[in-house]
mmCIF file of N, CA, C and O and ligand atoms in Angstrom:
data_model
loop_
_atom_site.group_PDB
_atom_site.id
_atom_site.type_symbol
_atom_site.label_atom_id
_atom_site.label_comp_id
_atom_site.label_asym_id
_atom_site.label_seq_id
_atom_site.Cartn_x
_atom_site.Cartn_y
_atom_site.Cartn_z
ATOM 1 N N MET A 179 96.092 11.643 -59.008
ATOM 2 C CA MET A 179 95.364 11.388 -57.766
ATOM 3 C C MET A 179 95.186 9.884 -57.589
ATOM 4 O O MET A 179 94.875 9.172 -58.521
ATOM 5 N N SER A 180 95.398 9.415 -56.380
ATOM 6 C CA SER A 180 95.238 7.994 -56.086
ATOM 7 C C SER A 180 93.769 7.608 -56.163
ATOM 8 O O SER A 180 92.897 8.353 -55.717
ATOM 9 N N ILE A 181 93.491 6.439 -56.734
ATOM 10 C CA ILE A 181 92.098 6.014 -56.916
ATOM 11 C C ILE A 181 91.372 5.849 -55.588
ATOM 12 O O ILE A 181 90.185 6.085 -55.485
ATOM 13 N N ASP A 182 92.106 5.471 -54.504
ATOM 14 C CA ASP A 182 91.441 5.268 -53.221
ATOM 15 C C ASP A 182 91.125 6.580 -52.514
ATOM 16 O O ASP A 182 90.498 6.590 -51.477
ATOM 17 N N ARG A 183 91.488 7.700 -53.095
ATOM 18 C CA ARG A 183 91.160 9.009 -52.525
ATOM 19 C C ARG A 183 90.081 9.720 -53.340
ATOM 20 O O ARG A 183 89.714 10.843 -53.044
ATOM 21 N N MET A 184 89.572 9.052 -54.364
ATOM 22 C CA MET A 184 88.594 9.699 -55.232
ATOM 23 C C MET A 184 87.172 9.393 -54.768
ATOM 24 O O MET A 184 86.889 8.297 -54.290
ATOM 25 N N SER A 185 86.297 10.368 -54.927
ATOM 26 C CA SER A 185 84.885 10.189 -54.585
ATOM 27 C C SER A 185 84.192 9.398 -55.700
ATOM 28 O O SER A 185 84.736 9.259 -56.813
ATOM 29 N N ALA A 186 82.989 8.919 -55.410
ATOM 30 C CA ALA A 186 82.234 8.169 -56.422
ATOM 31 C C ALA A 186 81.990 9.013 -57.684
ATOM 32 O O ALA A 186 82.205 8.519 -58.797
ATOM 33 N N PRO A 187 81.566 10.284 -57.551
ATOM 34 C CA PRO A 187 81.388 11.081 -58.777
ATOM 35 C C PRO A 187 82.678 11.247 -59.567
ATOM 36 O O PRO A 187 82.673 11.242 -60.795
ATOM 37 N N GLU A 188 83.801 11.378 -58.855
ATOM 38 C CA GLU A 188 85.081 11.515 -59.559
ATOM 39 C C GLU A 188 85.429 10.223 -60.296
ATOM 40 O O GLU A 188 85.896 10.254 -61.437
ATOM 41 N N LEU A 189 85.182 9.091 -59.644
ATOM 42 C CA LEU A 189 85.467 7.811 -60.293
ATOM 43 C C LEU A 189 84.562 7.607 -61.506
ATOM 44 O O LEU A 189 85.017 7.160 -62.562
ATOM 45 N N LEU A 190 83.277 7.949 -61.348
ATOM 46 C CA LEU A 190 82.350 7.810 -62.482
ATOM 47 C C LEU A 190 82.763 8.722 -63.628
ATOM 48 O O LEU A 190 82.583 8.389 -64.796
ATOM 49 N N GLY A 191 83.353 9.853 -63.286
ATOM 50 C CA GLY A 191 83.782 10.802 -64.305
ATOM 51 C C GLY A 191 84.935 10.298 -65.154
ATOM 52 O O GLY A 191 85.228 10.867 -66.196
ATOM 53 N N LEU A 192 85.594 9.239 -64.708
ATOM 54 C CA LEU A 192 86.685 8.656 -65.492
ATOM 55 C C LEU A 192 86.169 7.817 -66.662
ATOM 56 O O LEU A 192 86.892 7.577 -67.625
ATOM 57 N N ASN A 193 84.935 7.351 -66.550
ATOM 58 C CA ASN A 193 84.393 6.476 -67.582
ATOM 59 C C ASN A 193 84.228 7.228 -68.894
ATOM 60 O O ASN A 193 84.054 8.442 -68.921
ATOM 61 N N ARG A 194 84.273 6.471 -69.961
ATOM 62 C CA ARG A 194 84.035 7.048 -71.291
ATOM 63 C C ARG A 194 82.785 6.413 -71.868
ATOM 64 O O ARG A 194 82.512 5.229 -71.643
ATOM 65 N N PHE A 195 82.051 7.211 -72.624
ATOM 66 C CA PHE A 195 80.810 6.731 -73.219
ATOM 67 C C PHE A 195 80.824 6.977 -74.718
ATOM 68 O O PHE A 195 81.154 8.076 -75.158
ATOM 69 N N ASN A 196 80.472 5.954 -75.453
ATOM 70 C CA ASN A 196 80.249 6.108 -76.880
ATOM 71 C C ASN A 196 78.756 5.896 -77.088
ATOM 72 O O ASN A 196 78.271 4.763 -77.125
ATOM 73 N N VAL A 197 78.022 6.988 -77.135
ATOM 74 C CA VAL A 197 76.562 6.924 -77.132
ATOM 75 C C VAL A 197 76.044 6.603 -78.530
ATOM 76 O O VAL A 197 76.409 7.269 -79.507
ATOM 77 N N ASP A 198 75.199 5.607 -78.611
ATOM 78 C CA ASP A 198 74.549 5.228 -79.872
ATOM 79 C C ASP A 198 73.344 6.150 -80.069
ATOM 80 O O ASP A 198 72.283 5.938 -79.485
ATOM 81 N N GLU A 199 73.514 7.162 -80.872
ATOM 82 C CA GLU A 199 72.446 8.157 -81.059
ATOM 83 C C GLU A 199 71.302 7.605 -81.911
ATOM 84 O O GLU A 199 70.214 8.154 -81.909
ATOM 85 N N GLU A 200 71.541 6.525 -82.634
ATOM 86 C CA GLU A 200 70.524 6.000 -83.541
ATOM 87 C C GLU A 200 69.648 4.934 -82.891
ATOM 88 O O GLU A 200 68.507 4.734 -83.301
ATOM 89 N N GLU A 201 70.194 4.226 -81.911
ATOM 90 C CA GLU A 201 69.432 3.116 -81.335
ATOM 91 C C GLU A 201 69.587 3.096 -79.821
ATOM 92 O O GLU A 201 70.567 2.572 -79.284
ATOM 93 N N PRO A 202 68.603 3.667 -79.088
ATOM 94 C CA PRO A 202 68.666 3.630 -77.627
ATOM 95 C C PRO A 202 68.642 2.189 -77.127
ATOM 96 O O PRO A 202 67.884 1.373 -77.648
ATOM 97 N N HIS A 203 69.460 1.903 -76.135
ATOM 98 C CA HIS A 203 69.445 0.530 -75.615
ATOM 99 C C HIS A 203 68.450 0.352 -74.478
ATOM 100 O O HIS A 203 68.157 -0.764 -74.082
ATOM 101 N N ILE A 204 67.924 1.463 -73.977
ATOM 102 C CA ILE A 204 66.854 1.407 -72.971
ATOM 103 C C ILE A 204 65.763 2.372 -73.409
ATOM 104 O O ILE A 204 66.045 3.529 -73.756
ATOM 105 N N ILE A 205 64.528 1.893 -73.404
ATOM 106 C CA ILE A 205 63.382 2.742 -73.746
ATOM 107 C C ILE A 205 62.329 2.572 -72.651
ATOM 108 O O ILE A 205 62.046 1.438 -72.225
ATOM 109 N N ILE A 206 61.771 3.675 -72.199
ATOM 110 C CA ILE A 206 60.722 3.620 -71.183
ATOM 111 C C ILE A 206 59.401 4.075 -71.783
ATOM 112 O O ILE A 206 59.363 4.805 -72.773
ATOM 113 N N ASP A 207 58.325 3.616 -71.162
ATOM 114 C CA ASP A 207 56.980 4.044 -71.538
ATOM 115 C C ASP A 207 56.516 5.034 -70.469
ATOM 116 O O ASP A 207 56.211 4.643 -69.338
ATOM 117 N N LYS A 208 56.487 6.291 -70.820
ATOM 118 C CA LYS A 208 56.187 7.327 -69.826
ATOM 119 C C LYS A 208 54.772 7.221 -69.264
ATOM 120 O O LYS A 208 54.511 7.678 -68.152
ATOM 121 N N GLU A 209 53.858 6.645 -70.033
ATOM 122 C CA GLU A 209 52.494 6.453 -69.518
ATOM 123 C C GLU A 209 52.508 5.466 -68.360
ATOM 124 O O GLU A 209 51.831 5.662 -67.346
ATOM 125 N N ILE A 210 53.254 4.390 -68.524
ATOM 126 C CA ILE A 210 53.359 3.405 -67.436
ATOM 127 C C ILE A 210 54.062 4.046 -66.243
ATOM 128 O O ILE A 210 53.648 3.875 -65.092
ATOM 129 N N CYS A 211 55.111 4.806 -66.499
ATOM 130 C CA CYS A 211 55.851 5.469 -65.418
ATOM 131 C C CYS A 211 54.939 6.427 -64.644
ATOM 132 O O CYS A 211 55.042 6.555 -63.426
ATOM 133 N N ARG A 212 54.060 7.098 -65.370
ATOM 134 C CA ARG A 212 53.150 8.046 -64.719
ATOM 135 C C ARG A 212 52.242 7.341 -63.712
ATOM 136 O O ARG A 212 51.954 7.869 -62.643
ATOM 137 N N ARG A 213 51.827 6.112 -64.048
ATOM 138 C CA ARG A 213 50.926 5.374 -63.156
ATOM 139 C C ARG A 213 51.661 4.637 -62.040
ATOM 140 O O ARG A 213 51.035 4.113 -61.127
ATOM 141 N N CYS A 214 52.973 4.580 -62.120
ATOM 142 C CA CYS A 214 53.769 3.853 -61.130
ATOM 143 C C CYS A 214 53.914 4.715 -59.873
ATOM 144 O O CYS A 214 54.444 5.825 -59.940
ATOM 145 N N ALA A 215 53.441 4.208 -58.757
ATOM 146 C CA ALA A 215 53.471 5.003 -57.526
ATOM 147 C C ALA A 215 54.862 5.044 -56.904
ATOM 148 O O ALA A 215 55.289 6.088 -56.396
ATOM 149 N N GLU A 216 55.572 3.931 -56.940
ATOM 150 C CA GLU A 216 56.855 3.857 -56.211
ATOM 151 C C GLU A 216 58.022 4.496 -56.971
ATOM 152 O O GLU A 216 58.922 5.072 -56.369
ATOM 153 N N LYS A 217 58.044 4.327 -58.270
ATOM 154 C CA LYS A 217 59.131 4.848 -59.112
ATOM 155 C C LYS A 217 60.522 4.508 -58.551
ATOM 156 O O LYS A 217 61.350 5.395 -58.282
ATOM 157 N N PRO A 218 60.809 3.214 -58.386
ATOM 158 C CA PRO A 218 62.110 2.842 -57.808
ATOM 159 C C PRO A 218 63.298 3.291 -58.648
ATOM 160 O O PRO A 218 64.388 3.502 -58.111
ATOM 161 N N CYS A 219 63.093 3.456 -59.941
ATOM 162 C CA CYS A 219 64.217 3.859 -60.807
ATOM 163 C C CYS A 219 64.834 5.180 -60.360
ATOM 164 O O CYS A 219 66.025 5.416 -60.564
ATOM 165 N N LEU A 220 64.026 6.036 -59.723
ATOM 166 C CA LEU A 220 64.549 7.321 -59.268
ATOM 167 C C LEU A 220 65.612 7.146 -58.192
ATOM 168 O O LEU A 220 66.454 8.018 -57.994
ATOM 169 N N TYR A 221 65.572 6.008 -57.505
ATOM 170 C CA TYR A 221 66.448 5.804 -56.343
ATOM 171 C C TYR A 221 67.534 4.763 -56.565
ATOM 172 O O TYR A 221 68.526 4.748 -55.846
ATOM 173 N N VAL A 222 67.343 3.871 -57.532
ATOM 174 C CA VAL A 222 68.295 2.760 -57.658
ATOM 175 C C VAL A 222 69.356 2.966 -58.731
ATOM 176 O O VAL A 222 70.393 2.305 -58.697
ATOM 177 N N CYS A 223 69.125 3.840 -59.668
ATOM 178 C CA CYS A 223 70.097 4.016 -60.761
ATOM 179 C C CYS A 223 71.364 4.682 -60.220
ATOM 180 O O CYS A 223 71.310 5.813 -59.749
ATOM 181 N N PRO A 224 72.504 4.003 -60.279
ATOM 182 C CA PRO A 224 73.727 4.598 -59.736
ATOM 183 C C PRO A 224 74.209 5.809 -60.520
ATOM 184 O O PRO A 224 74.992 6.612 -60.001
ATOM 185 N N ALA A 225 73.739 5.952 -61.751
ATOM 186 C CA ALA A 225 74.133 7.102 -62.560
ATOM 187 C C ALA A 225 73.101 8.227 -62.497
ATOM 188 O O ALA A 225 73.274 9.270 -63.137
ATOM 189 N N VAL A 226 72.020 8.014 -61.748
ATOM 190 C CA VAL A 226 70.950 9.011 -61.556
ATOM 191 C C VAL A 226 70.428 9.508 -62.910
ATOM 192 O O VAL A 226 70.326 10.710 -63.169
ATOM 193 N N LEU A 227 70.066 8.561 -63.752
ATOM 194 C CA LEU A 227 69.595 8.914 -65.096
ATOM 195 C C LEU A 227 68.078 9.090 -65.156
ATOM 196 O O LEU A 227 67.563 9.627 -66.128
ATOM 197 N N TYR A 228 67.376 8.613 -64.138
ATOM 198 C CA TYR A 228 65.916 8.777 -64.084
ATOM 199 C C TYR A 228 65.616 9.968 -63.187
ATOM 200 O O TYR A 228 66.059 10.028 -62.033
ATOM 201 N N LYS A 229 64.846 10.906 -63.731
ATOM 202 C CA LYS A 229 64.512 12.107 -62.965
ATOM 203 C C LYS A 229 63.073 12.496 -63.272
ATOM 204 O O LYS A 229 62.520 12.106 -64.300
ATOM 205 N N LEU A 230 62.504 13.294 -62.389
ATOM 206 C CA LEU A 230 61.193 13.874 -62.668
ATOM 207 C C LEU A 230 61.407 15.304 -63.140
ATOM 208 O O LEU A 230 62.157 16.062 -62.516
ATOM 209 N N ASP A 231 60.742 15.663 -64.249
ATOM 210 C CA ASP A 231 60.871 17.039 -64.716
ATOM 211 C C ASP A 231 59.946 17.949 -63.906
ATOM 212 O O ASP A 231 59.282 17.505 -62.970
ATOM 213 N N LYS A 232 59.902 19.209 -64.252
ATOM 214 C CA LYS A 232 59.133 20.177 -63.450
ATOM 215 C C LYS A 232 57.636 19.886 -63.464
ATOM 216 O O LYS A 232 56.903 20.368 -62.603
ATOM 217 N N ASN A 233 57.178 19.085 -64.441
ATOM 218 C CA ASN A 233 55.764 18.699 -64.498
ATOM 219 C C ASN A 233 55.503 17.357 -63.821
ATOM 220 O O ASN A 233 54.385 16.846 -63.883
ATOM 221 N N GLY A 234 56.532 16.791 -63.235
ATOM 222 C CA GLY A 234 56.372 15.500 -62.569
ATOM 223 C C GLY A 234 56.437 14.332 -63.529
ATOM 224 O O GLY A 234 56.123 13.200 -63.143
ATOM 225 N N GLU A 235 56.810 14.584 -64.778
ATOM 226 C CA GLU A 235 56.931 13.517 -65.770
ATOM 227 C C GLU A 235 58.302 12.861 -65.665
ATOM 228 O O GLU A 235 59.304 13.526 -65.390
ATOM 229 N N MET A 236 58.330 11.549 -65.926
ATOM 230 C CA MET A 236 59.597 10.835 -65.903
ATOM 231 C C MET A 236 60.476 11.311 -67.041
ATOM 232 O O MET A 236 60.041 11.422 -68.188
ATOM 233 N N SER A 237 61.707 11.578 -66.721
ATOM 234 C CA SER A 237 62.698 12.002 -67.701
ATOM 235 C C SER A 237 63.845 11.009 -67.633
ATOM 236 O O SER A 237 64.312 10.658 -66.545
ATOM 237 N N PHE A 238 64.287 10.537 -68.784
ATOM 238 C CA PHE A 238 65.347 9.529 -68.810
ATOM 239 C C PHE A 238 66.213 9.745 -70.032
ATOM 240 O O PHE A 238 65.726 9.994 -71.120
ATOM 241 N N ASP A 239 67.517 9.637 -69.822
ATOM 242 C CA ASP A 239 68.470 9.736 -70.924
ATOM 243 C C ASP A 239 69.440 8.581 -70.794
ATOM 244 O O ASP A 239 70.136 8.474 -69.777
ATOM 245 N N TYR A 240 69.493 7.726 -71.790
ATOM 246 C CA TYR A 240 70.332 6.529 -71.692
ATOM 247 C C TYR A 240 71.815 6.832 -71.814
ATOM 248 O O TYR A 240 72.650 5.981 -71.485
ATOM 249 N N ALA A 241 72.171 8.029 -72.276
ATOM 250 C CA ALA A 241 73.585 8.404 -72.300
ATOM 251 C C ALA A 241 74.075 8.459 -70.856
ATOM 252 O O ALA A 241 73.423 9.048 -70.005
ATOM 253 N N GLY A 242 75.182 7.864 -70.578
ATOM 254 C CA GLY A 242 75.692 7.824 -69.203
ATOM 255 C C GLY A 242 75.317 6.553 -68.472
ATOM 256 O O GLY A 242 75.692 6.370 -67.310
ATOM 257 N N CYS A 243 74.595 5.662 -69.145
ATOM 258 C CA CYS A 243 74.194 4.387 -68.517
ATOM 259 C C CYS A 243 75.421 3.518 -68.248
ATOM 260 O O CYS A 243 76.299 3.374 -69.098
ATOM 261 N N LEU A 244 75.450 2.943 -67.060
ATOM 262 C CA LEU A 244 76.559 2.076 -66.644
ATOM 263 C C LEU A 244 76.295 0.607 -66.968
ATOM 264 O O LEU A 244 77.108 -0.256 -66.639
ATOM 265 N N GLU A 245 75.127 0.323 -67.554
ATOM 266 C CA GLU A 245 74.760 -1.031 -68.012
ATOM 267 C C GLU A 245 74.727 -2.039 -66.869
ATOM 268 O O GLU A 245 75.075 -3.209 -67.049
ATOM 269 N N CYS A 246 74.304 -1.567 -65.698
ATOM 270 C CA CYS A 246 74.275 -2.460 -64.534
ATOM 271 C C CYS A 246 73.025 -3.324 -64.506
ATOM 272 O O CYS A 246 73.014 -4.380 -63.880
ATOM 273 N N GLY A 247 71.934 -2.870 -65.126
ATOM 274 C CA GLY A 247 70.699 -3.642 -65.160
ATOM 275 C C GLY A 247 69.802 -3.462 -63.946
ATOM 276 O O GLY A 247 68.744 -4.088 -63.862
ATOM 277 N N THR A 248 70.171 -2.613 -63.022
ATOM 278 C CA THR A 248 69.382 -2.449 -61.800
ATOM 279 C C THR A 248 67.972 -1.950 -62.096
ATOM 280 O O THR A 248 66.999 -2.448 -61.523
ATOM 281 N N CYS A 249 67.832 -0.992 -62.991
ATOM 282 C CA CYS A 249 66.507 -0.453 -63.300
ATOM 283 C C CYS A 249 65.614 -1.542 -63.885
ATOM 284 O O CYS A 249 64.423 -1.622 -63.589
ATOM 285 N N ARG A 250 66.194 -2.388 -64.692
ATOM 286 C CA ARG A 250 65.427 -3.474 -65.311
ATOM 287 C C ARG A 250 64.877 -4.423 -64.252
ATOM 288 O O ARG A 250 63.730 -4.863 -64.323
ATOM 289 N N VAL A 251 65.675 -4.712 -63.256
ATOM 290 C CA VAL A 251 65.257 -5.631 -62.194
ATOM 291 C C VAL A 251 64.205 -4.979 -61.305
ATOM 292 O O VAL A 251 63.233 -5.617 -60.895
ATOM 293 N N MET A 252 64.392 -3.699 -60.997
ATOM 294 C CA MET A 252 63.535 -3.033 -60.018
ATOM 295 C C MET A 252 62.225 -2.519 -60.602
ATOM 296 O O MET A 252 61.297 -2.223 -59.853
ATOM 297 N N CYS A 253 62.124 -2.391 -61.913
ATOM 298 C CA CYS A 253 60.895 -1.876 -62.525
ATOM 299 C C CYS A 253 59.860 -2.993 -62.587
ATOM 300 O O CYS A 253 59.874 -3.817 -63.490
ATOM 301 N N LYS A 254 58.966 -3.013 -61.609
ATOM 302 C CA LYS A 254 57.974 -4.087 -61.510
ATOM 303 C C LYS A 254 56.759 -3.841 -62.390
ATOM 304 O O LYS A 254 55.963 -4.746 -62.625
ATOM 305 N N ASN A 255 56.580 -2.612 -62.848
ATOM 306 C CA ASN A 255 55.390 -2.286 -63.643
ATOM 307 C C ASN A 255 55.647 -2.311 -65.144
ATOM 308 O O ASN A 255 54.821 -1.863 -65.920
ATOM 309 N N LYS A 256 56.821 -2.808 -65.521
ATOM 310 C CA LYS A 256 57.178 -2.959 -66.932
ATOM 311 C C LYS A 256 57.169 -1.628 -67.686
ATOM 312 O O LYS A 256 56.779 -1.548 -68.851
ATOM 313 N N GLY A 257 57.587 -0.576 -66.990
ATOM 314 C CA GLY A 257 57.725 0.729 -67.642
ATOM 315 C C GLY A 257 58.924 0.781 -68.572
ATOM 316 O O GLY A 257 58.997 1.622 -69.457
ATOM 317 N N ILE A 258 59.873 -0.119 -68.325
ATOM 318 C CA ILE A 258 61.013 -0.224 -69.239
ATOM 319 C C ILE A 258 60.616 -1.216 -70.319
ATOM 320 O O ILE A 258 60.518 -2.421 -70.076
ATOM 321 N N ILE A 259 60.312 -0.700 -71.494
ATOM 322 C CA ILE A 259 59.807 -1.563 -72.565
ATOM 323 C C ILE A 259 60.935 -2.127 -73.426
ATOM 324 O O ILE A 259 60.706 -3.005 -74.245
ATOM 325 N N LYS A 260 62.133 -1.600 -73.258
ATOM 326 C CA LYS A 260 63.299 -2.201 -73.911
ATOM 327 C C LYS A 260 64.485 -2.030 -72.991
ATOM 328 O O LYS A 260 64.728 -0.929 -72.482
ATOM 329 N N TRP A 261 65.189 -3.121 -72.753
ATOM 330 C CA TRP A 261 66.483 -3.044 -72.067
ATOM 331 C C TRP A 261 67.392 -4.031 -72.764
ATOM 332 O O TRP A 261 67.109 -5.231 -72.812
ATOM 333 N N ALA A 262 68.472 -3.531 -73.325
ATOM 334 C CA ALA A 262 69.454 -4.388 -73.992
ATOM 335 C C ALA A 262 70.819 -3.753 -73.781
ATOM 336 O O ALA A 262 70.912 -2.564 -73.453
ATOM 337 N N TYR A 263 71.851 -4.534 -73.944
ATOM 338 C CA TYR A 263 73.174 -3.924 -73.954
ATOM 339 C C TYR A 263 73.316 -3.126 -75.246
ATOM 340 O O TYR A 263 72.718 -3.473 -76.266
ATOM 341 N N PRO A 264 74.109 -2.062 -75.225
ATOM 342 C CA PRO A 264 74.314 -1.288 -76.447
ATOM 343 C C PRO A 264 74.931 -2.151 -77.546
ATOM 344 O O PRO A 264 75.590 -3.158 -77.266
ATOM 345 N N ARG A 265 74.716 -1.721 -78.776
ATOM 346 C CA ARG A 265 75.335 -2.416 -79.898
ATOM 347 C C ARG A 265 76.859 -2.354 -79.768
ATOM 348 O O ARG A 265 77.398 -1.488 -79.073
ATOM 349 N N GLY A 266 77.528 -3.244 -80.457
ATOM 350 C CA GLY A 266 78.986 -3.319 -80.392
ATOM 351 C C GLY A 266 79.653 -1.984 -80.634
ATOM 352 O O GLY A 266 79.226 -1.228 -81.509
ATOM 353 N N THR A 267 80.670 -1.700 -79.857
ATOM 354 C CA THR A 267 81.483 -0.477 -79.842
ATOM 355 C C THR A 267 80.791 0.684 -79.116
ATOM 356 O O THR A 267 81.422 1.692 -78.856
ATOM 357 N N PHE A 268 79.486 0.540 -78.805
ATOM 358 C CA PHE A 268 78.792 1.611 -78.094
ATOM 359 C C PHE A 268 78.692 1.283 -76.604
ATOM 360 O O PHE A 268 78.873 0.148 -76.190
ATOM 361 N N GLY A 269 78.378 2.314 -75.828
ATOM 362 C CA GLY A 269 78.168 2.135 -74.406
ATOM 363 C C GLY A 269 79.350 2.617 -73.577
ATOM 364 O O GLY A 269 80.189 3.384 -74.042
ATOM 365 N N VAL A 270 79.379 2.146 -72.337
ATOM 366 C CA VAL A 270 80.371 2.619 -71.381
ATOM 367 C C VAL A 270 81.691 1.853 -71.527
ATOM 368 O O VAL A 270 81.706 0.663 -71.820
ATOM 369 N N SER A 271 82.770 2.576 -71.332
ATOM 370 C CA SER A 271 84.096 1.965 -71.153
ATOM 371 C C SER A 271 84.574 2.367 -69.771
ATOM 372 O O SER A 271 84.779 3.558 -69.502
ATOM 373 N N PHE A 272 84.679 1.388 -68.888
ATOM 374 C CA PHE A 272 85.081 1.682 -67.509
ATOM 375 C C PHE A 272 86.576 1.933 -67.451
ATOM 376 O O PHE A 272 87.367 1.201 -68.044
ATOM 377 N N ARG A 273 86.913 2.959 -66.746
ATOM 378 C CA ARG A 273 88.322 3.289 -66.563
ATOM 379 C C ARG A 273 88.563 3.415 -65.059
ATOM 380 O O ARG A 273 87.749 4.010 -64.344
ATOM 381 N N TRP A 274 89.630 2.869 -64.624
ATOM 382 C CA TRP A 274 89.885 2.787 -63.173
ATOM 383 C C TRP A 274 90.974 3.732 -62.722
ATOM 384 O O TRP A 274 91.508 3.593 -61.650
ATOM 385 N N GLY A 275 91.300 4.716 -63.509
ATOM 386 C CA GLY A 275 92.282 5.701 -63.080
ATOM 387 C C GLY A 275 93.643 5.429 -63.670
ATOM 388 O O GLY A 275 93.828 4.569 -64.471
HETATM 389 S S1 SF4 B 8 71.192 -0.031 -66.352
HETATM 390 FE FE1 SF4 B 8 71.966 0.837 -64.373
HETATM 391 S S2 SF4 B 8 73.025 2.750 -64.934
HETATM 392 FE FE2 SF4 B 8 71.780 2.127 -66.720
HETATM 393 S S3 SF4 B 8 69.863 3.291 -66.472
HETATM 394 FE FE3 SF4 B 8 69.552 1.261 -65.516
HETATM 395 S S4 SF4 B 8 70.089 1.538 -63.338
HETATM 396 FE FE4 SF4 B 8 70.922 3.329 -64.473
#
Protein backbone atom coordinates (compact mmCIF):
# COMPACT_ATOMS: atom_id res chain seq x y z
CA MET A 1 0.00 0.00 0.00
CA SER A 2 1.27 3.46 -0.88
CA ILE A 3 2.15 5.56 2.17
CA ASP A 4 0.12 8.53 0.86
CA ARG A 5 -3.03 6.38 0.92
CA MET A 6 -2.65 5.26 4.52
CA SER A 7 -4.62 6.69 7.43
CA ALA A 8 -2.91 8.04 10.56
CA PRO A 9 -3.74 4.89 12.59
CA GLU A 10 -2.34 2.73 9.80
CA LEU A 11 0.85 4.78 9.67
CA LEU A 12 1.21 4.66 13.46
CA GLY A 13 0.74 0.91 13.26
CA LEU A 14 3.95 0.64 11.25
CA ASN A 15 6.05 1.82 14.18
CA ARG A 16 7.87 -0.65 16.36
CA PHE A 17 8.26 -0.35 20.10
CA ASN A 18 10.83 -1.86 22.38
CA VAL A 19 9.20 -1.20 25.74
CA ASP A 20 11.46 -0.86 28.77
CA GLU A 21 9.47 -2.85 31.31
CA GLU A 22 11.92 -2.06 34.12
CA GLU A 23 12.18 1.71 33.84
CA PRO A 24 9.23 3.83 32.67
CA HIS A 25 10.38 6.93 30.86
CA ILE A 26 7.24 8.85 31.83
CA ILE A 27 5.65 8.75 35.28
CA ILE A 28 2.54 10.65 36.34
CA ASP A 29 1.24 11.55 39.78
CA LYS A 30 -2.41 10.52 39.75
CA GLU A 31 -3.21 12.72 42.76
CA ILE A 32 -2.10 15.80 40.84
CA CYS A 33 -4.01 14.58 37.76
CA ARG A 34 -7.14 14.18 39.87
CA ARG A 35 -6.99 17.85 40.90
CA CYS A 36 -6.27 19.06 37.36
CA ALA A 37 -9.46 20.49 35.87
CA GLU A 38 -8.38 20.80 32.24
CA LYS A 39 -6.48 17.52 31.75
CA PRO A 40 -4.92 18.60 28.44
CA CYS A 41 -3.05 15.30 28.15
CA LEU A 42 -6.34 13.63 27.25
CA TYR A 43 -6.50 15.72 24.08
CA VAL A 44 -2.93 16.41 23.00
CA CYS A 45 -1.25 13.00 23.05
CA PRO A 46 -1.11 11.83 19.42
CA ALA A 47 -0.95 8.22 20.58
CA VAL A 48 -3.97 8.65 22.92
CA LEU A 49 -2.10 7.14 25.86
CA TYR A 50 -3.86 9.22 28.53
CA LYS A 51 -7.36 8.04 29.33
CA LEU A 52 -9.88 8.21 32.14
CA ASP A 53 -10.91 4.87 33.58
CA LYS A 54 -14.48 4.04 34.59
CA ASN A 55 -13.89 5.74 37.96
CA GLY A 56 -12.67 8.93 36.33
CA GLU A 57 -9.07 8.24 37.36
CA MET A 58 -6.23 9.06 35.00
CA SER A 59 -4.89 6.00 33.26
CA PHE A 60 -1.58 6.10 31.41
CA ASP A 61 0.64 3.52 29.77
CA TYR A 62 3.99 4.65 28.40
CA ALA A 63 4.13 1.73 25.97
CA GLY A 64 3.26 3.18 22.58
CA CYS A 65 4.75 6.60 23.38
CA LEU A 66 5.96 8.46 20.30
CA GLU A 67 8.41 10.54 22.40
CA CYS A 68 7.05 13.80 21.03
CA GLY A 69 7.10 15.62 24.38
CA THR A 70 3.70 17.26 23.90
CA CYS A 71 2.31 16.03 27.22
CA ARG A 72 5.34 17.40 29.03
CA VAL A 73 4.82 20.85 27.53
CA MET A 74 1.06 20.94 28.05
CA CYS A 75 0.97 19.62 31.63
CA LYS A 76 0.91 22.90 33.56
CA ASN A 77 0.15 21.33 36.94
CA LYS A 78 3.29 19.19 37.00
CA GLY A 79 1.34 15.93 37.04
CA ILE A 80 4.10 14.43 34.95
CA ILE A 81 6.75 13.86 37.59
CA LYS A 82 9.19 12.20 35.21
CA TRP A 83 9.66 12.69 31.50
CA ALA A 84 12.80 11.39 29.83
CA TYR A 85 13.68 9.68 26.61
CA PRO A 86 13.78 5.90 26.98
CA ARG A 87 17.09 4.27 27.77
CA GLY A 88 19.24 3.25 24.81
CA THR A 89 17.72 0.61 22.50
CA PHE A 90 14.27 1.17 24.05
CA GLY A 91 11.36 3.22 22.78
CA VAL A 92 9.83 3.83 19.38
CA SER A 93 11.37 3.03 16.02
CA PHE A 94 9.59 5.02 13.33
CA ARG A 95 8.93 3.21 10.13
CA TRP A 96 7.65 4.99 7.06
CA GLY A 97 6.34 2.06 5.07
S1 LIG B 1 5.48 12.16 24.71
FE1 LIG B 1 3.88 12.42 23.09
S2 LIG B 1 3.24 10.33 22.54
FE2 LIG B 1 4.40 10.18 24.48
S3 LIG B 1 2.80 10.22 26.06
FE3 LIG B 1 3.51 12.35 25.77
S4 LIG B 1 2.12 13.24 24.23
FE4 LIG B 1 1.85 10.98 24.15
